[in-house]
Short mmCIF file of C-alpha atoms in Angstrom, two decimals:
data_model
loop_
_atom_site.label_atom_id
_atom_site.label_comp_id
_atom_site.label_asym_id
_atom_site.label_seq_id
_atom_site.Cartn_x
_atom_site.Cartn_y
_atom_site.Cartn_z
CA MET Q 1 0.00 0.00 0.00
CA LYS Q 2 1.36 3.34 -0.95
CA VAL Q 3 0.69 6.32 1.28
CA LYS Q 4 0.51 9.66 -0.43
CA ALA Q 5 1.08 13.18 0.81
CA LEU Q 6 -2.01 14.49 2.62
CA SER Q 7 -1.57 18.19 1.97
CA LEU Q 8 0.39 20.62 -0.17
CA SER Q 9 -0.67 24.01 1.47
CA ILE Q 10 2.39 25.53 2.95
CA GLY Q 11 4.72 23.46 0.43
CA LEU Q 12 6.60 20.74 2.45
CA ILE Q 13 7.42 23.26 5.15
CA LEU Q 14 7.94 22.49 8.81
CA ALA Q 15 4.89 23.53 10.75
CA VAL Q 16 4.92 26.40 13.05
CA PRO Q 17 2.00 26.44 10.69
CA LEU Q 18 4.72 25.79 6.99
CA SER Q 19 -1.78 27.97 7.89
CA ALA Q 20 -4.87 26.78 9.20
CA ASN Q 21 -2.28 25.62 9.16
CA ALA Q 22 0.33 23.07 10.49
CA GLN Q 23 3.07 21.53 8.83
CA MET Q 24 5.14 20.10 11.69
CA ASP Q 25 1.88 18.33 12.74
CA MET Q 26 1.63 16.96 9.21
CA SER Q 27 5.25 15.70 9.41
CA ALA Q 28 4.40 13.78 12.59
CA ILE Q 29 1.27 12.30 10.97
CA GLU Q 30 3.22 11.32 7.85
CA ALA Q 31 5.87 9.63 10.03
CA ARG Q 32 3.15 7.62 11.80
CA LEU Q 33 1.62 6.66 8.45
CA ASN Q 34 4.99 5.50 7.10
CA ALA Q 35 5.67 3.46 10.27
CA LEU Q 36 2.25 1.79 10.12
CA GLU Q 37 2.68 1.08 6.41
CA GLN Q 38 6.04 -0.60 7.10
CA ARG Q 39 4.53 -2.64 9.96
CA ALA Q 40 1.67 -3.82 7.77
CA ALA Q 41 3.99 -4.75 4.91
CA ALA Q 42 6.34 -6.66 7.26
CA ALA Q 43 3.47 -8.54 8.90
CA GLU Q 44 2.03 -9.52 5.53
CA ALA Q 45 5.46 -10.70 4.39
CA ARG Q 46 5.89 -12.84 7.52
CA ALA Q 47 2.45 -14.35 7.00
CA ALA Q 48 3.27 -15.24 3.39
CA VAL Q 49 6.59 -16.88 4.37
CA ALA Q 50 4.92 -18.90 7.15
CA GLU Q 51 2.21 -20.15 4.79
CA GLN Q 52 4.80 -21.17 2.18
CA LYS Q 53 6.77 -23.14 4.79
CA ALA Q 54 3.59 -24.85 6.00
CA GLU Q 55 2.69 -25.88 2.44
CA ARG Q 56 6.17 -27.32 1.84
CA LEU Q 57 6.02 -29.34 5.05
CA GLU Q 58 2.56 -30.65 4.21
CA GLN Q 59 3.84 -31.77 0.81
CA LEU Q 60 6.79 -33.51 2.48
CA VAL Q 61 4.47 -35.33 4.91
CA ALA Q 62 2.27 -36.47 2.03
CA THR Q 63 5.29 -37.83 0.18
CA GLN Q 64 6.50 -39.73 3.23
CA ASN Q 65 3.05 -41.22 3.79
CA GLN Q 66 3.39 -42.94 0.42
CA GLY Q 67 6.73 -44.60 1.37
CA THR Q 68 7.60 -48.05 2.75
CA LYS Q 69 6.63 -49.46 6.12
CA LYS Q 70 10.09 -48.56 7.32
CA SER Q 71 9.57 -45.00 6.39
CA GLN Q 72 6.20 -45.11 8.11
CA ILE Q 73 7.89 -46.30 11.28
CA ILE Q 74 10.41 -43.52 11.07
CA GLU Q 75 7.63 -41.13 10.21
CA GLY Q 76 5.86 -42.02 13.42
CA GLY Q 77 8.22 -39.69 15.23
CA THR Q 78 9.20 -37.41 12.39
CA THR Q 79 5.70 -36.75 11.12
CA ALA Q 80 4.52 -35.81 14.58
CA LYS Q 81 7.29 -33.25 14.79
CA MET Q 82 6.44 -32.00 11.32
CA GLU Q 83 2.77 -31.66 12.20
CA GLN Q 84 3.71 -29.72 15.32
CA ARG Q 85 5.90 -27.52 13.17
CA ILE Q 86 3.04 -27.01 10.70
CA ALA Q 87 0.67 -26.08 13.51
CA LEU Q 88 3.22 -23.61 14.87
CA LEU Q 89 3.75 -22.04 11.45
CA GLU Q 90 0.01 -21.78 10.88
CA LYS Q 91 -0.38 -20.04 14.22
CA GLN Q 92 2.48 -17.66 13.32
CA SER Q 93 0.78 -17.02 9.99
CA ASP Q 94 -2.54 -16.26 11.69
CA ASP Q 95 -0.83 -13.96 14.22
CA ALA Q 96 1.07 -12.15 11.48
CA GLN Q 97 -2.09 -11.75 9.41
CA ALA Q 98 -3.92 -10.38 12.47
CA LYS Q 99 -1.13 -7.88 13.07
CA ALA Q 100 -1.22 -6.88 9.41
CA THR Q 101 -4.99 -6.35 9.59
CA LEU Q 102 -4.64 -4.28 12.77
CA ALA Q 103 -1.91 -2.15 11.24
CA GLN Q 104 -3.98 -1.59 8.10
CA ASN Q 105 -7.01 -0.59 10.21
CA GLN Q 106 -4.90 1.88 12.21
CA LEU Q 107 -3.45 3.22 8.98
CA SER Q 108 -6.91 3.75 7.49
CA GLU Q 109 -8.16 5.48 10.63
CA ILE Q 110 -5.20 7.92 10.74
CA GLN Q 111 -5.64 8.66 7.04
CA LYS Q 112 -9.32 9.41 7.64
CA GLN Q 113 -8.57 11.77 10.56
CA SER Q 114 -5.60 13.51 8.98
CA ALA Q 115 -7.55 14.15 5.77
CA ILE Q 116 -9.86 16.44 7.74
CA THR Q 117 -7.26 18.11 9.97
CA SER Q 118 -4.37 18.48 7.51
CA ASN Q 119 -4.89 22.22 6.87
CA ASP Q 120 -7.54 24.78 5.99
CA LYS Q 121 -7.08 24.31 2.25
CA ASP Q 122 -7.04 20.51 1.99
CA GLY Q 123 -10.14 18.51 2.73
CA ALA Q 124 -10.55 14.74 2.67
CA GLY Q 125 -11.14 14.77 -1.07
CA PHE Q 126 -14.36 13.44 -2.56
CA PHE Q 127 -12.61 11.90 -5.59
CA SER Q 128 -9.21 10.30 -6.04
CA THR Q 129 -7.64 7.88 -8.48
CA ASN Q 130 -4.37 5.98 -8.67
CA THR Q 131 -2.92 5.06 -12.08
CA ASP Q 132 0.48 4.26 -13.56
CA TRP Q 133 0.95 7.99 -13.95
CA GLY Q 134 0.30 8.74 -10.29
CA ASN Q 135 -2.45 9.96 -7.98
CA LEU Q 136 -5.09 12.56 -8.77
CA LYS Q 137 -7.26 14.02 -6.01
CA LEU Q 138 -10.20 16.42 -6.09
CA TYR Q 139 -11.13 18.24 -2.87
CA GLY Q 140 -12.09 21.65 -1.54
CA ASP Q 141 -13.46 23.79 1.26
CA ILE Q 142 -16.02 26.50 1.84
CA GLU Q 143 -15.26 29.57 3.94
CA TYR Q 144 -18.03 32.13 4.49
CA ASN Q 145 -17.94 35.00 7.00
CA ILE Q 146 -20.42 37.27 8.76
CA ASP Q 147 -18.53 40.42 9.87
CA ALA Q 148 -19.19 43.41 12.06
CA ALA Q 149 -16.35 45.95 12.36
CA SER Q 150 -15.75 49.55 13.41
CA LYS Q 151 -14.34 50.54 10.00
CA LYS Q 152 -13.57 48.78 6.76
CA GLY Q 153 -10.23 48.23 5.09
CA GLN Q 154 -6.90 48.60 6.85
CA LEU Q 155 -6.46 47.61 10.46
CA THR Q 156 -5.42 51.07 11.72
CA SER Q 157 -4.78 54.47 10.22
CA MET Q 158 -3.48 57.92 11.10
CA HIS Q 159 -6.33 59.65 9.29
CA SER Q 160 -9.43 58.78 7.30
CA MET Q 161 -7.53 57.86 4.15
CA ALA Q 162 -4.46 58.98 2.24
CA GLY Q 163 -5.21 60.99 -0.87
CA ASN Q 164 -8.43 62.58 -2.04
CA ASN Q 165 -10.71 59.53 -1.79
CA ASN Q 166 -11.92 59.96 1.76
CA ASP Q 167 -14.40 57.09 1.80
CA PHE Q 168 -13.54 55.77 5.23
CA GLY Q 169 -16.03 58.00 7.03
CA ASP Q 170 -18.37 55.15 7.97
CA LYS Q 171 -18.09 54.11 11.59
CA GLU Q 172 -19.48 50.62 11.22
CA ARG Q 173 -19.26 47.85 8.67
CA TRP Q 174 -21.68 44.97 8.27
CA ASP Q 175 -20.44 42.55 5.71
CA LEU Q 176 -20.89 39.09 4.22
CA ASN Q 177 -17.87 37.67 2.43
CA GLY Q 178 -16.08 34.43 1.67
CA ARG Q 179 -15.25 31.95 -1.06
CA ILE Q 180 -15.51 28.37 -2.29
CA LEU Q 181 -12.20 26.70 -3.12
CA ILE Q 182 -11.83 23.60 -5.29
CA GLY Q 183 -8.43 21.93 -5.31
CA ILE Q 184 -6.91 19.47 -7.74
CA ASP Q 185 -3.67 17.77 -6.68
CA GLY Q 186 -1.66 15.34 -8.77
CA GLU Q 187 1.52 13.47 -7.88
CA ARG Q 188 3.58 10.56 -9.19
CA GLU Q 189 6.32 8.83 -7.19
CA LEU Q 190 8.72 6.14 -8.42
CA ARG Q 191 10.23 3.30 -6.41
CA ASN Q 192 13.56 5.12 -6.22
CA GLY Q 193 11.93 8.10 -4.47
CA ASN Q 194 11.82 10.47 -7.45
CA TYR Q 195 8.51 12.32 -7.67
CA ALA Q 196 6.71 15.19 -9.40
CA GLY Q 197 3.33 16.81 -8.91
CA PHE Q 198 1.15 19.87 -9.07
CA SER Q 199 -1.60 21.67 -7.15
CA VAL Q 200 -4.16 24.15 -8.46
CA GLN Q 201 -6.84 25.79 -6.30
CA PRO Q 202 -9.35 28.01 -8.14
CA MET Q 203 -11.72 30.06 -5.96
CA ALA Q 204 -15.09 31.74 -6.47
CA ASP Q 205 -16.01 34.47 -3.99
CA MET Q 206 -19.39 35.75 -2.90
CA THR Q 207 -19.27 38.73 -5.27
CA GLY Q 208 -18.91 36.49 -8.32
CA SER Q 209 -15.20 37.06 -8.90
CA MET Q 210 -12.82 34.22 -9.70
CA ASN Q 211 -9.31 33.90 -8.34
CA VAL Q 212 -6.64 31.30 -7.64
CA ASP Q 213 -5.05 30.43 -4.31
CA ASP Q 214 -2.21 28.06 -5.25
CA ALA Q 215 -1.03 27.10 -8.74
CA VAL Q 216 2.26 25.25 -8.33
CA PHE Q 217 4.39 22.57 -10.01
CA TYR Q 218 7.04 20.70 -8.03
CA PHE Q 219 9.47 17.78 -8.30
CA GLY Q 220 12.24 16.23 -6.28
CA GLN Q 221 13.41 13.15 -4.39
CA LYS Q 222 11.55 11.87 -1.34
CA ASP Q 223 13.01 13.02 2.00
CA LYS Q 224 15.97 14.65 0.22
CA TRP Q 225 15.16 17.74 -1.83
CA GLU Q 226 12.37 19.52 -3.68
CA TYR Q 227 12.03 22.26 -6.28
CA LYS Q 228 8.77 24.15 -6.85
CA ILE Q 229 7.68 26.97 -9.13
CA GLY Q 230 4.44 28.91 -9.46
CA ARG Q 231 2.02 30.60 -7.08
CA TYR Q 232 2.22 29.50 -3.45
CA GLU Q 233 3.22 30.73 0.01
CA ALA Q 234 6.65 29.99 1.48
CA TYR Q 235 7.41 29.35 5.16
CA ASP Q 236 5.26 31.37 7.56
CA MET Q 237 7.60 33.45 9.74
CA PHE Q 238 4.83 35.24 11.65
CA PRO Q 239 2.09 32.61 12.24
CA LEU Q 240 -1.23 33.81 13.66
CA ASN Q 241 -2.30 30.17 14.15
CA GLN Q 242 -6.12 29.98 14.39
CA ASP Q 243 -6.55 33.35 12.63
CA THR Q 244 -10.26 34.05 12.33
CA PHE Q 245 -10.43 37.86 12.19
CA VAL Q 246 -7.20 39.89 12.27
CA GLU Q 247 -7.54 42.64 9.66
CA TYR Q 248 -4.55 44.46 8.22
CA SER Q 249 -3.91 46.04 4.85
CA GLY Q 250 -3.23 43.78 1.92
CA ASN Q 251 -2.56 40.09 1.40
CA THR Q 252 0.91 38.53 1.37
CA ALA Q 253 2.79 40.56 -1.27
CA ASN Q 254 0.17 42.96 -2.62
CA ASP Q 255 -0.97 46.28 -1.09
CA LEU Q 256 0.70 45.39 2.19
CA TYR Q 257 1.83 48.95 2.84
CA GLY Q 258 -0.71 51.78 2.72
CA ASP Q 259 0.56 55.35 2.95
CA GLY Q 260 -0.86 56.88 6.10
CA PHE Q 261 -1.99 53.56 7.55
CA GLY Q 262 -0.32 51.65 10.34
CA TYR Q 263 1.89 48.89 8.93
CA ILE Q 264 2.36 45.62 10.79
CA TYR Q 265 5.45 44.05 9.22
CA MET Q 266 5.18 40.24 9.24
CA MET Q 267 7.87 39.09 6.73
CA LYS Q 268 5.29 38.56 3.98
CA GLU Q 269 6.71 40.82 1.26
CA GLY Q 270 8.77 38.00 -0.29
CA ARG Q 271 6.65 35.05 0.83
CA GLY Q 272 4.67 34.56 -2.39
CA ARG Q 273 1.15 34.51 -3.89
CA SER Q 274 1.72 37.81 -5.62
CA SER Q 275 -0.70 39.14 -8.23
CA ASP Q 276 2.24 40.69 -10.10
CA GLY Q 277 4.79 37.90 -10.26
CA GLY Q 278 5.75 34.32 -9.45
CA SER Q 279 8.00 32.32 -7.13
CA MET Q 280 10.41 29.41 -7.20
CA MET Q 281 11.93 27.51 -4.29
CA VAL Q 282 14.44 24.82 -3.37
CA ASN Q 283 14.11 23.06 -0.01
CA THR Q 284 15.72 20.11 1.76
CA HIS Q 285 15.75 18.20 5.06
CA TYR Q 286 18.68 16.91 7.10
CA ASN Q 287 17.94 15.16 10.40
CA ASN Q 288 16.12 17.77 12.52
CA TRP Q 289 17.00 20.62 10.14
CA TYR Q 290 14.96 22.13 7.32
CA PHE Q 291 16.31 24.59 4.73
CA GLU Q 292 14.52 26.52 2.01
CA LEU Q 293 15.40 29.32 -0.38
CA ASN Q 294 12.47 31.11 -2.00
CA ALA Q 295 12.78 33.68 -4.79
CA LEU Q 296 9.85 35.99 -5.64
CA VAL Q 297 10.05 37.95 -8.91
CA GLU Q 298 7.45 40.71 -9.25
CA ASP Q 299 6.67 44.39 -9.78
CA GLY Q 300 8.03 45.72 -6.49
CA THR Q 301 5.56 48.61 -6.31
CA SER Q 302 2.73 46.09 -5.81
CA VAL Q 303 3.68 46.03 -2.11
CA PHE Q 304 2.45 49.63 -1.82
CA LYS Q 305 -1.20 50.57 -2.03
CA ASP Q 306 -1.78 52.73 -5.14
CA GLY Q 307 1.99 52.61 -5.77
CA GLU Q 308 2.69 55.40 -3.23
CA TYR Q 309 5.38 55.44 -0.57
CA HIS Q 310 6.06 58.29 1.87
CA GLY Q 311 3.87 60.69 -0.07
CA ARG Q 312 5.39 60.08 -3.51
CA LYS Q 313 4.22 58.13 -6.53
CA LEU Q 314 6.72 55.39 -7.28
CA ASP Q 315 8.25 54.88 -10.73
CA ASN Q 316 8.76 51.16 -11.43
CA ARG Q 317 11.80 50.60 -13.66
CA LYS Q 318 12.47 46.87 -13.32
CA ASN Q 319 11.16 43.89 -11.39
CA VAL Q 320 12.48 43.12 -7.96
CA ILE Q 321 13.76 39.74 -6.78
CA TYR Q 322 13.07 38.94 -3.15
CA MET Q 323 15.45 36.27 -1.83
CA ARG Q 324 14.05 34.57 1.28
CA PRO Q 325 16.29 31.93 2.92
CA VAL Q 326 14.78 30.08 5.90
CA VAL Q 327 16.47 27.73 8.37
CA ALA Q 328 14.31 25.74 10.81
CA TRP Q 329 15.14 23.20 13.52
CA GLN Q 330 12.67 20.85 15.18
CA LYS Q 331 13.11 18.60 18.21
CA ASP Q 332 10.10 16.79 19.63
CA ASN Q 333 7.44 19.46 20.26
CA PHE Q 334 9.72 22.49 19.78
CA THR Q 335 10.44 24.32 16.50
CA VAL Q 336 12.55 27.41 15.88
CA ALA Q 337 13.08 29.16 12.53
CA ALA Q 338 15.10 32.15 11.33
CA ALA Q 339 14.87 33.92 7.98
CA VAL Q 340 15.93 36.90 5.86
CA ASP Q 341 13.58 38.54 3.34
CA ALA Q 342 15.48 40.94 1.04
CA ASN Q 343 15.16 42.58 -2.38
CA VAL Q 344 18.49 42.10 -4.17
CA ILE Q 345 17.82 44.36 -7.20
CA ASN Q 346 19.05 47.96 -6.89
CA ASN Q 347 17.19 50.90 -8.42
CA ALA Q 348 14.13 48.77 -9.14
CA TYR Q 349 11.72 51.61 -8.29
CA GLY Q 350 11.83 55.06 -6.78
CA TYR Q 351 11.11 58.68 -7.70
CA GLU Q 352 12.81 61.35 -9.78
CA GLU Q 353 13.49 64.87 -8.51
CA ASP Q 354 15.54 67.62 -10.17
CA GLY Q 355 16.71 65.16 -12.80
CA GLN Q 356 18.01 62.69 -10.25
CA PHE Q 357 16.55 59.24 -9.52
CA TYR Q 358 16.19 58.26 -5.86
CA ASP Q 359 16.09 54.52 -5.23
CA GLN Q 360 13.35 53.41 -2.81
CA SER Q 361 13.61 49.66 -3.41
CA ARG Q 362 16.00 48.73 -0.60
CA ARG Q 363 13.96 46.57 1.77
CA THR Q 364 15.54 43.89 4.00
CA GLY Q 365 13.65 42.01 6.68
CA TYR Q 366 14.84 39.72 9.47
CA GLY Q 367 12.64 37.28 11.36
CA LEU Q 368 12.68 34.73 14.16
CA THR Q 369 9.80 32.51 15.21
CA MET Q 370 9.44 29.76 17.84
CA LYS Q 371 6.69 27.22 18.38
CA TRP Q 372 5.75 24.71 21.09
CA ASP Q 373 3.13 22.21 19.94
CA THR Q 374 1.74 19.30 22.01
CA LEU Q 375 -1.54 18.84 20.11
CA ALA Q 376 -0.18 15.89 18.12
CA ASN Q 377 0.46 13.96 21.36
CA ASP Q 378 -2.66 15.14 23.19
CA PRO Q 379 -5.46 16.39 20.89
CA ILE Q 380 -7.72 17.16 23.86
CA ASN Q 381 -5.51 18.96 26.39
CA GLY Q 382 -2.56 19.79 24.16
CA PHE Q 383 -1.74 23.36 23.13
CA VAL Q 384 0.09 25.36 20.47
CA ALA Q 385 2.10 28.46 21.40
CA ASN Q 386 3.86 30.79 18.92
CA LEU Q 387 6.27 33.66 19.54
CA SER Q 388 7.49 35.70 16.55
CA THR Q 389 9.45 38.86 15.86
CA ALA Q 390 10.20 40.66 12.58
CA TYR Q 391 12.30 43.73 11.76
CA LEU Q 392 12.33 45.70 8.47
CA ASP Q 393 15.19 47.95 7.39
CA ALA Q 394 13.85 49.99 4.45
CA ASN Q 395 14.50 53.33 2.78
CA GLU Q 396 13.73 56.07 5.31
CA GLU Q 397 11.70 53.68 7.50
CA ASN Q 398 12.31 50.99 10.15
CA ASP Q 399 9.55 48.68 11.41
CA LEU Q 400 9.51 46.23 14.32
CA SER Q 401 6.76 43.71 15.09
CA ILE Q 402 6.48 41.24 17.99
CA GLY Q 403 3.62 38.79 18.27
CA GLY Q 404 2.51 35.79 20.29
CA ASN Q 405 -0.49 33.52 20.50
CA ILE Q 406 -1.60 30.37 22.32
CA LEU Q 407 -4.26 27.82 21.35
CA TRP Q 408 -5.78 25.48 23.96
CA ARG Q 409 -9.03 23.52 23.89
CA LYS Q 410 -10.14 25.23 20.63
CA PHE Q 411 -9.69 28.72 22.14
CA GLN Q 412 -6.93 31.08 20.98
CA LEU Q 413 -5.70 34.38 22.38
CA GLY Q 414 -3.07 36.48 20.60
CA TYR Q 415 -1.25 39.82 20.80
CA ILE Q 416 0.80 41.85 18.28
CA TYR Q 417 2.94 44.90 19.02
CA ALA Q 418 4.27 47.06 16.17
CA HIS Q 419 6.67 50.02 16.42
CA ASN Q 420 7.42 51.95 13.23
CA ASP Q 421 9.78 54.84 12.58
CA ILE Q 422 9.23 57.00 9.46
CA LYS Q 423 12.30 59.19 8.95
CA LYS Q 424 11.13 61.21 5.94
CA TYR Q 425 7.78 62.09 4.38
CA TYR Q 426 7.07 64.28 1.37
CA GLN Q 427 4.53 67.07 1.95
CA LYS Q 428 2.30 68.36 -0.83
CA GLU Q 429 3.14 71.98 -1.65
CA SER Q 430 -0.48 73.02 -2.15
CA GLY Q 431 -1.30 72.63 1.53
CA THR Q 432 -4.97 72.18 0.72
CA ASP Q 433 -5.26 68.43 1.24
CA GLU Q 434 -5.87 67.86 4.95
CA ALA Q 435 -5.25 64.15 4.54
CA TYR Q 436 -1.67 64.72 3.38
CA LEU Q 437 -1.07 67.46 5.93
CA ALA Q 438 -1.73 64.87 8.64
CA LEU Q 439 1.24 62.80 7.48
CA ASN Q 440 4.64 63.63 8.92
CA PRO Q 441 7.88 61.91 9.88
CA GLY Q 442 7.85 60.31 13.30
CA LYS Q 443 7.15 57.17 15.25
CA TYR Q 444 3.96 55.32 16.10
CA ASN Q 445 2.93 52.19 17.99
CA ILE Q 446 0.17 49.68 17.25
CA ASN Q 447 -1.18 47.29 19.89
CA THR Q 448 -3.52 44.53 18.72
CA VAL Q 449 -5.34 41.82 20.70
CA PHE Q 450 -7.25 39.05 18.94
CA ALA Q 451 -9.13 35.91 19.94
CA SER Q 452 -10.96 33.01 18.30
CA TYR Q 453 -12.87 29.89 19.26
CA GLU Q 454 -13.61 26.78 17.21
CA LEU Q 455 -16.95 24.97 17.37
CA PRO Q 456 -16.20 21.54 15.85
CA ASN Q 457 -18.50 18.86 14.43
CA VAL Q 458 -21.42 21.09 13.54
CA LEU Q 459 -24.53 18.92 12.99
CA ASP Q 460 -22.34 15.94 14.02
CA MET Q 461 -20.24 16.38 10.87
CA ASP Q 462 -16.48 16.18 11.45
CA ASN Q 463 -15.85 18.20 8.28
CA PHE Q 464 -18.05 21.15 9.31
CA LYS Q 465 -16.72 23.76 11.77
CA THR Q 466 -17.70 27.23 12.94
CA TYR Q 467 -15.21 29.82 14.22
CA LEU Q 468 -15.96 32.86 16.38
CA GLY Q 469 -13.32 35.63 16.14
CA ALA Q 470 -12.73 39.17 17.37
CA TYR Q 471 -9.94 41.76 17.49
CA TYR Q 472 -9.15 45.15 18.99
CA SER Q 473 -6.34 47.44 17.80
CA HIS Q 474 -5.07 50.81 19.02
CA ILE Q 475 -2.58 53.15 17.29
CA ASP Q 476 -0.81 56.10 18.84
CA GLY Q 477 1.65 58.50 17.19
CA LYS Q 478 4.69 60.32 18.54
CA ASP Q 479 6.87 63.26 17.46
CA GLU Q 480 5.19 64.91 14.44
CA ILE Q 481 2.69 62.10 13.86
CA ASN Q 482 -0.64 63.07 15.38
CA VAL Q 483 -3.38 60.47 15.19
CA HIS Q 484 -6.93 61.78 15.24
CA SER Q 485 -8.84 60.42 18.23
CA SER Q 486 -11.52 58.90 16.00
CA ASP Q 487 -8.88 56.89 14.12
CA LYS Q 488 -6.98 55.45 17.08
CA ASP Q 489 -9.14 52.37 17.55
CA ARG Q 490 -10.25 49.48 15.36
CA TYR Q 491 -12.32 46.50 16.48
CA GLY Q 492 -14.49 43.83 14.95
CA ALA Q 493 -16.11 40.40 15.31
CA ARG Q 494 -16.71 37.55 12.90
CA VAL Q 495 -18.60 34.28 12.54
CA ARG Q 496 -16.89 31.96 10.06
CA PHE Q 497 -18.42 28.81 8.58
CA LYS Q 498 -15.81 26.28 7.41
CA TYR Q 499 -16.84 23.18 5.48
CA PHE Q 500 -14.40 20.65 3.94
CA PHE Q 501 -15.20 18.30 1.10
#
């Protein structure tokens, strides 16, 4: 029996999680599956050998029974011993077959459970096939939300909105949103460990728009190395764990930074899933160590909302390349990972003034994250705790974020602290736009608290869950940054329906 990979969401990454999701848990489950598969195969092999020996002995006894009287006399003692031996071998065969059956039953049960709990983007799969060209699986999940929040859009801001489009005047937001994801995974593995596969996950949201979550092709050698290319997310260096409702500007590598809005740096700029580029990665394992190097090639100005940074419109001259090396180490329940996220292309984008081009594309991030996870050993009373920190050294700005969260008995509580220092900000000469006049160099702090709770087995279905989530965030400026009192606070609550198929 050949056991296949249960999930491709975070891309063979060690869990901290490489996401609904986590990957070190998946490594433990895969190890148990491999061990059970080996036990079942060994037991079946022992049963087959015992049966073959019993058949040979029975044939020998039959031959001797056809011999002379002398042989019958001799056989009186020998045959009895042979029959005892046959009985012993038959018992060994029965015991081995029973062990094989037990191992197969345990294997099937773990596969059934892990198919539901693998991650938030990989359900059990309602269709799968296995051919000479590999496995093909069809699966999906539904994620619909009912939201109530103080204001829409970015998590926190220093004014209503940068620019002339001041449409953030509403004080409350009632919203329905979500999507249906359908995933198709294919993989082929040879006896020597060589393998190749793909994953594509189209999505349809509530507004009728179509998008894609992952679209990736990969190949490598089992337990040695892997190369992947396409649209995916690399290792999560700032995991929010059971993230139900933590709003901040942008997603992964697009519109992460909004001029005039508080920025929580989480080492996502070079992580992947960009709408303006693609990624490729090489990763490998060695004992307790995991290494990956991800490269994201994209239009670098896509990180900035409306292509503006520190009050200026950015001029994109060439694509950036974010290099993102990650090193992780896992021992038992503990995982620690360190990473660098840096653009290595100079003069990729910036602004021109008095005939001179000023490069604004220097952005280098450093991150460290630690995780303690006992859920795999104790699904009832176990817990998951994450502690992460990230620091960004960019042109005329430095950002620091520190976050932690703990999940126990389906309940999670988390906290994020962000301290940002803007050293230079361009002021409009007209002086008529109050939104821009509110922006100045200086420092500001953001404090965010969030919580969530999982209600499992809705209607007695183990693939149907409901999450309750809420957050509260407060921003406060220093030096020349003055935050309007009405813009200091953000808060919201959410009910999320999650259904796997």
